[in-house]
Amino acid sequence: RRDLPGAGYDNTYPYQIGGLTDIDLTVDEGNLYAIYSTGAAGGRFVVSRLHPGSLAVIETWTTPTSDLKNDYAAAFIACGVLYGINSETRTGTCFYCEETTIDFSWDLSSGATGVPGITLVSPGGAGTLNLGSVDYNARDGNLYVYRGGYMGLIEPRWD
């Protein structure tokens, strides 16, 4: 157990869905990260790389853009790049969406940001509740999505 200095909690900086999603733990090919925000970051994405045994913070980055964590439905990290999932669709908020986009990328090593526009179709049918979590699995390169009681696998094309 470790403190994450300055991290918001109790729905201070959740993803758009709320639900106590202030701090999101994720892994990629060899690192453990915490995705969160702080008062000093003004609600923008903050990522800390953690030591997997002690959970000590090794290094921390704050996004160079004005993108706020709570403007996104969820986020994950793959190959050292944070990806934000759009919380809006053509038909409104992503609370009940089936299809949205990964529309924010942030390379943690270079600081470069982008708008990949990758389509994401999540499991569950129309009217199924919000995205609960999205996680990348480095072993198979797939995304695992939990949405309204449905677990699904998405095989992204990282073109």
Tab-separated table of C-alpha atoms in Angstrom:
chain	number	residue	atom	x	y	z
A	1	ARG	CA	0.000	0.000	0.000
A	2	ARG	CA	1.348	3.421	-0.999
A	3	ASP	CA	0.157	6.993	-1.175
A	4	LEU	CA	0.022	8.525	-4.634
A	5	PRO	CA	1.009	12.143	-3.911
A	6	GLY	CA	-1.705	14.646	-4.798
A	7	ALA	CA	-3.968	12.101	-6.517
A	8	GLY	CA	-7.661	12.918	-6.519
A	9	TYR	CA	-10.035	10.405	-4.942
A	10	ASP	CA	-13.744	10.050	-4.031
A	11	ASN	CA	-14.812	11.208	-7.531
A	12	THR	CA	-12.537	14.258	-7.606
A	13	TYR	CA	-11.126	13.390	-11.074
A	14	PRO	CA	-13.036	10.332	-12.330
A	15	TYR	CA	-13.583	9.295	-15.921
A	16	GLN	CA	-16.813	10.713	-17.295
A	17	ILE	CA	-18.782	7.715	-15.999
A	18	GLY	CA	-17.882	8.585	-12.400
A	19	GLY	CA	-18.107	5.557	-10.157
A	20	LEU	CA	-14.914	6.150	-8.167
A	21	THR	CA	-12.648	5.871	-11.237
A	22	ASP	CA	-10.148	8.454	-10.006
A	23	ILE	CA	-7.133	6.110	-10.053
A	24	ASP	CA	-6.718	3.523	-12.793
A	25	LEU	CA	-3.944	0.913	-12.604
A	26	THR	CA	-2.729	-0.475	-15.917
A	27	VAL	CA	0.199	-2.378	-17.415
A	28	ASP	CA	1.860	-2.569	-20.812
A	29	GLU	CA	4.809	-4.596	-22.101
A	30	GLY	CA	6.848	-4.241	-18.932
A	31	ASN	CA	5.595	-1.422	-16.759
A	32	LEU	CA	2.951	-0.801	-14.131
A	33	TYR	CA	1.246	2.598	-14.270
A	34	ALA	CA	-1.330	4.643	-12.398
A	35	ILE	CA	-3.545	6.945	-14.495
A	36	TYR	CA	-5.077	9.738	-12.422
A	37	SER	CA	-5.143	13.505	-11.952
A	38	THR	CA	-4.186	16.047	-9.313
A	39	GLY	CA	-5.183	19.548	-8.280
A	40	ALA	CA	-1.823	20.812	-9.553
A	41	ALA	CA	-2.597	19.279	-12.974
A	42	GLY	CA	-6.029	20.917	-13.005
A	43	GLY	CA	-7.782	17.645	-13.840
A	44	ARG	CA	-5.526	16.804	-16.805
A	45	PHE	CA	-4.143	13.284	-17.254
A	46	VAL	CA	-1.266	12.372	-14.927
A	47	VAL	CA	0.557	9.054	-15.298
A	48	SER	CA	3.017	7.587	-12.810
A	49	ARG	CA	5.167	4.566	-13.525
A	50	LEU	CA	5.251	2.391	-10.397
A	51	HIS	CA	7.707	-0.183	-9.111
A	52	PRO	CA	5.759	-3.477	-9.333
A	53	GLY	CA	7.031	-4.797	-5.991
A	54	SER	CA	6.985	-1.749	-3.740
A	55	LEU	CA	4.519	0.436	-5.699
A	56	ALA	CA	6.947	3.343	-5.265
A	57	VAL	CA	6.570	6.077	-7.894
A	58	ILE	CA	9.479	5.853	-10.348
A	59	GLU	CA	8.523	8.743	-12.627
A	60	THR	CA	5.494	10.910	-13.336
A	61	TRP	CA	4.214	12.742	-16.413
A	62	THR	CA	1.446	15.324	-16.835
A	63	THR	CA	-0.146	15.681	-20.250
A	64	PRO	CA	1.035	18.762	-22.154
A	65	THR	CA	-2.479	19.325	-23.569
A	66	SER	CA	-5.622	20.712	-21.998
A	67	ASP	CA	-7.363	17.311	-22.227
A	68	LEU	CA	-9.105	16.579	-18.926
A	69	LYS	CA	-9.298	13.029	-17.595
A	70	ASN	CA	-13.002	13.363	-16.851
A	71	ASP	CA	-13.730	14.235	-20.490
A	72	TYR	CA	-12.985	10.591	-21.381
A	73	ALA	CA	-14.924	7.366	-20.878
A	74	ALA	CA	-11.741	5.412	-20.047
A	75	ALA	CA	-8.034	5.198	-20.864
A	76	PHE	CA	-5.346	2.551	-21.188
A	77	ILE	CA	-1.632	2.360	-21.952
A	78	ALA	CA	-0.077	0.243	-24.708
A	79	CYS	CA	3.600	0.375	-25.710
A	80	GLY	CA	4.202	3.444	-23.540
A	81	VAL	CA	1.349	5.409	-25.122
A	82	LEU	CA	-1.751	6.475	-23.212
A	83	TYR	CA	-4.971	6.213	-25.232
A	84	GLY	CA	-8.146	8.059	-24.233
A	85	ILE	CA	-11.562	6.738	-25.239
A	86	ASN	CA	-14.002	9.373	-26.389
A	87	SER	CA	-16.928	9.917	-24.031
A	88	GLU	CA	-19.158	11.230	-26.833
A	89	THR	CA	-20.595	9.549	-29.924
A	90	ARG	CA	-22.741	10.634	-32.848
A	91	THR	CA	-25.789	9.921	-30.685
A	92	GLY	CA	-24.710	11.576	-27.431
A	93	THR	CA	-22.687	10.575	-24.415
A	94	CYS	CA	-20.875	7.247	-24.257
A	95	PHE	CA	-22.807	6.183	-21.178
A	96	TYR	CA	-24.866	3.817	-23.356
A	97	CYS	CA	-22.746	3.755	-26.515
A	98	GLU	CA	-21.835	0.680	-28.497
A	99	GLU	CA	-19.364	2.408	-30.777
A	100	THR	CA	-16.991	5.246	-30.026
A	101	THR	CA	-13.408	6.179	-30.867
A	102	ILE	CA	-10.007	6.230	-29.293
A	103	ASP	CA	-9.415	9.890	-29.946
A	104	PHE	CA	-6.480	10.851	-27.747
A	105	SER	CA	-2.949	9.490	-27.697
A	106	TRP	CA	-0.009	10.635	-25.626
A	107	ASP	CA	3.437	9.087	-26.012
A	108	LEU	CA	4.908	9.140	-22.516
A	109	SER	CA	8.537	9.066	-23.697
A	110	SER	CA	8.371	11.806	-26.351
A	111	GLY	CA	5.422	13.821	-25.026
A	112	ALA	CA	3.816	13.806	-28.487
A	113	THR	CA	0.026	13.836	-28.561
A	114	GLY	CA	-2.384	12.947	-31.311
A	115	VAL	CA	-5.913	12.110	-32.368
A	116	PRO	CA	-5.798	8.516	-33.673
A	117	GLY	CA	-9.541	8.218	-34.401
A	118	ILE	CA	-9.539	4.429	-33.951
A	119	THR	CA	-13.078	2.985	-33.897
A	120	LEU	CA	-13.901	1.015	-30.768
A	121	VAL	CA	-16.970	-1.246	-30.691
A	122	SER	CA	-17.584	-2.481	-27.168
A	123	PRO	CA	-19.433	-5.611	-26.020
A	124	GLY	CA	-23.067	-5.668	-24.980
A	125	GLY	CA	-26.162	-4.575	-26.850
A	126	ALA	CA	-27.939	-1.270	-27.257
A	127	GLY	CA	-28.903	0.234	-23.921
A	128	THR	CA	-26.229	-1.720	-22.051
A	129	LEU	CA	-24.585	0.360	-19.358
A	130	ASN	CA	-21.382	2.335	-19.682
A	131	LEU	CA	-17.828	1.220	-20.238
A	132	GLY	CA	-16.550	0.038	-16.877
A	133	SER	CA	-12.952	-0.563	-17.830
A	134	VAL	CA	-10.671	-1.065	-20.807
A	135	ASP	CA	-7.325	-2.795	-20.371
A	136	TYR	CA	-4.544	-3.712	-22.778
A	137	ASN	CA	-2.945	-7.163	-22.642
A	138	ALA	CA	0.654	-7.061	-23.881
A	139	ARG	CA	0.774	-10.840	-24.338
A	140	ASP	CA	-1.856	-10.944	-27.069
A	141	GLY	CA	-2.100	-7.256	-28.068
A	142	ASN	CA	-5.842	-7.160	-27.415
A	143	LEU	CA	-8.091	-4.895	-25.395
A	144	TYR	CA	-10.334	-6.379	-22.740
A	145	VAL	CA	-13.477	-4.365	-22.100
A	146	TYR	CA	-16.019	-4.624	-19.307
A	147	ARG	CA	-19.330	-2.943	-20.052
A	148	GLY	CA	-22.575	-3.276	-18.143
A	149	GLY	CA	-22.017	-6.859	-17.038
A	150	TYR	CA	-20.468	-7.961	-20.339
A	151	MET	CA	-16.778	-8.815	-20.745
A	152	GLY	CA	-15.469	-8.559	-24.251
A	153	LEU	CA	-12.328	-8.833	-26.315
A	154	ILE	CA	-11.400	-6.290	-28.937
A	155	GLU	CA	-8.630	-7.056	-31.417
A	156	PRO	CA	-7.482	-3.556	-32.442
A	157	ARG	CA	-5.726	-2.780	-35.694
A	158	TRP	CA	-2.854	-0.506	-34.635
A	159	ASP	CA	-2.402	0.932	-38.163
